[in-house]
């Protein structure tokens, strides 16, 4: 079985691309790939699931709603770099997370790496 690391860096409400990236990640998980998701930088906002979509304030729907369904696709735990452990998003998330060091050994433990 192929293993894939998906690294996401885009914020929850920033663009349609984050929706496409999350959807593609779920498709990979559905069709037999073992997928792990690592959130970096602005993508940590995807951990905030208590937001409500307001079409007058937001141009794009909440991508964090897709992250809420990760457990159904065996995409849990969500990987977070240890340096972000003190982030409010990480501290207050209801999601299962795993703190990791993003280094050569982690990257080489996967067959493929997708960076979105």
mmCIF file of C-alpha atoms in Angstrom:
data_model
loop_
_atom_site.group_PDB
_atom_site.id
_atom_site.type_symbol
_atom_site.label_atom_id
_atom_site.label_comp_id
_atom_site.label_asym_id
_atom_site.label_seq_id
_atom_site.Cartn_x
_atom_site.Cartn_y
_atom_site.Cartn_z
ATOM 1 C CA UNK A 1 0.000 0.000 0.000
ATOM 2 C CA UNK A 2 1.284 3.447 -0.907
ATOM 3 C CA UNK A 3 1.780 5.933 1.898
ATOM 4 C CA UNK A 4 1.222 9.619 1.236
ATOM 5 C CA UNK A 5 2.013 12.666 3.349
ATOM 6 C CA UNK A 6 -0.146 15.679 2.525
ATOM 7 C CA UNK A 7 1.253 18.991 3.777
ATOM 8 C CA UNK A 8 -1.252 21.835 3.880
ATOM 9 C CA UNK A 9 -0.324 25.482 4.474
ATOM 10 C CA UNK A 10 -3.422 27.433 3.412
ATOM 11 C CA UNK A 11 -5.820 29.052 5.841
ATOM 12 C CA UNK A 12 -9.389 27.971 6.448
ATOM 13 C CA UNK A 13 -11.098 30.838 4.616
ATOM 14 C CA UNK A 14 -8.383 31.885 2.181
ATOM 15 C CA UNK A 15 -9.325 30.237 -1.112
ATOM 16 C CA UNK A 16 -11.114 27.485 -2.948
ATOM 17 C CA UNK A 17 -7.807 25.643 -3.336
ATOM 18 C CA UNK A 18 -7.830 24.517 0.290
ATOM 19 C CA UNK A 19 -11.212 22.819 -0.359
ATOM 20 C CA UNK A 20 -9.798 21.105 -3.434
ATOM 21 C CA UNK A 21 -6.709 19.981 -1.521
ATOM 22 C CA UNK A 22 -8.775 18.518 1.314
ATOM 23 C CA UNK A 23 -11.163 16.839 -1.126
ATOM 24 C CA UNK A 24 -8.272 15.267 -3.037
ATOM 25 C CA UNK A 25 -6.796 14.071 0.257
ATOM 26 C CA UNK A 26 -10.075 12.354 1.145
ATOM 27 C CA UNK A 27 -10.266 10.736 -2.292
ATOM 28 C CA UNK A 28 -6.770 9.291 -1.828
ATOM 29 C CA UNK A 29 -7.793 7.889 1.560
ATOM 30 C CA UNK A 30 -10.994 6.431 0.094
ATOM 31 C CA UNK A 31 -9.200 4.558 -2.673
ATOM 32 C CA UNK A 32 -6.589 2.624 -0.745
ATOM 33 C CA UNK A 33 -3.776 5.020 0.065
ATOM 34 C CA UNK A 34 -2.573 5.370 3.611
ATOM 35 C CA UNK A 35 -2.654 9.154 4.038
ATOM 36 C CA UNK A 36 -1.335 11.377 6.808
ATOM 37 C CA UNK A 37 -2.078 15.117 6.888
ATOM 38 C CA UNK A 38 0.366 17.658 8.284
ATOM 39 C CA UNK A 39 -0.935 21.174 8.926
ATOM 40 C CA UNK A 40 1.569 24.045 8.866
ATOM 41 C CA UNK A 41 1.406 27.761 9.458
ATOM 42 C CA UNK A 42 -1.924 29.269 8.289
ATOM 43 C CA UNK A 43 -3.455 25.804 7.844
ATOM 44 C CA UNK A 44 -3.579 25.474 11.626
ATOM 45 C CA UNK A 45 -6.780 27.530 11.371
ATOM 46 C CA UNK A 46 -8.401 24.401 9.891
ATOM 47 C CA UNK A 47 -8.430 23.003 13.430
ATOM 48 C CA UNK A 48 -10.977 25.615 14.488
ATOM 49 C CA UNK A 49 -14.316 23.919 13.973
ATOM 50 C CA UNK A 50 -16.584 26.236 15.941
ATOM 51 C CA UNK A 51 -16.955 28.813 13.155
ATOM 52 C CA UNK A 52 -20.216 29.434 11.349
ATOM 53 C CA UNK A 53 -20.319 30.264 7.657
ATOM 54 C CA UNK A 54 -21.753 33.674 6.797
ATOM 55 C CA UNK A 55 -22.012 34.392 3.069
ATOM 56 C CA UNK A 56 -21.928 38.139 3.744
ATOM 57 C CA UNK A 57 -18.571 37.907 5.545
ATOM 58 C CA UNK A 58 -16.874 34.964 3.846
ATOM 59 C CA UNK A 59 -16.095 34.503 0.179
ATOM 60 C CA UNK A 60 -15.501 30.755 0.595
ATOM 61 C CA UNK A 61 -17.160 28.052 2.653
ATOM 62 C CA UNK A 62 -15.395 26.776 5.748
ATOM 63 C CA UNK A 63 -12.753 24.202 4.902
ATOM 64 C CA UNK A 64 -12.631 23.229 8.564
ATOM 65 C CA UNK A 65 -15.936 21.409 8.008
ATOM 66 C CA UNK A 66 -14.044 18.949 5.812
ATOM 67 C CA UNK A 67 -11.429 18.434 8.524
ATOM 68 C CA UNK A 68 -14.247 17.556 10.922
ATOM 69 C CA UNK A 69 -14.887 14.423 8.840
ATOM 70 C CA UNK A 70 -11.261 13.193 8.854
ATOM 71 C CA UNK A 71 -12.034 10.432 11.345
ATOM 72 C CA UNK A 72 -14.375 8.777 8.807
ATOM 73 C CA UNK A 73 -11.530 8.590 6.276
ATOM 74 C CA UNK A 74 -8.916 7.259 8.733
ATOM 75 C CA UNK A 75 -7.047 10.553 8.472
ATOM 76 C CA UNK A 76 -6.631 10.898 12.237
ATOM 77 C CA UNK A 77 -4.480 11.862 13.986
ATOM 78 C CA UNK A 78 -3.646 15.118 12.232
ATOM 79 C CA UNK A 79 0.095 15.794 12.260
ATOM 80 C CA UNK A 80 1.301 19.110 13.679
ATOM 81 C CA UNK A 81 4.881 20.270 13.936
ATOM 82 C CA UNK A 82 6.082 20.369 17.543
ATOM 83 C CA UNK A 83 7.033 24.030 17.157
ATOM 84 C CA UNK A 84 3.298 24.846 16.824
ATOM 85 C CA UNK A 85 2.274 23.004 20.011
ATOM 86 C CA UNK A 86 1.527 26.253 21.847
ATOM 87 C CA UNK A 87 -0.699 27.675 19.098
ATOM 88 C CA UNK A 88 -4.221 28.522 20.261
ATOM 89 C CA UNK A 89 -5.595 26.482 17.343
ATOM 90 C CA UNK A 90 -3.684 23.409 18.507
ATOM 91 C CA UNK A 91 -4.433 23.935 22.194
ATOM 92 C CA UNK A 92 -8.196 24.331 21.652
ATOM 93 C CA UNK A 93 -8.872 21.756 18.966
ATOM 94 C CA UNK A 94 -11.287 18.876 19.465
ATOM 95 C CA UNK A 95 -9.372 16.882 16.810
ATOM 96 C CA UNK A 96 -6.912 14.125 17.553
ATOM 97 C CA UNK A 97 -3.427 15.452 16.821
ATOM 98 C CA UNK A 98 0.093 14.089 16.877
ATOM 99 C CA UNK A 99 3.094 16.343 17.333
ATOM 100 C CA UNK A 100 5.980 15.533 14.981
ATOM 101 C CA UNK A 101 9.290 16.940 13.840
ATOM 102 C CA UNK A 102 9.237 17.705 10.126
ATOM 103 C CA UNK A 103 12.607 16.382 9.077
ATOM 104 C CA UNK A 104 14.236 14.157 6.493
ATOM 105 C CA UNK A 105 13.368 10.951 8.366
ATOM 106 C CA UNK A 106 9.659 11.799 8.461
ATOM 107 C CA UNK A 107 9.580 12.739 4.782
ATOM 108 C CA UNK A 108 11.438 9.572 3.765
ATOM 109 C CA UNK A 109 9.006 7.368 5.711
ATOM 110 C CA UNK A 110 6.370 8.095 3.019
ATOM 111 C CA UNK A 111 6.248 6.914 -0.594
ATOM 112 C CA UNK A 112 4.886 10.254 -1.801
ATOM 113 C CA UNK A 113 4.616 13.797 -0.438
ATOM 114 C CA UNK A 114 2.014 16.278 -1.676
ATOM 115 C CA UNK A 115 2.525 19.905 -0.734
ATOM 116 C CA UNK A 116 -0.471 22.222 -1.041
#
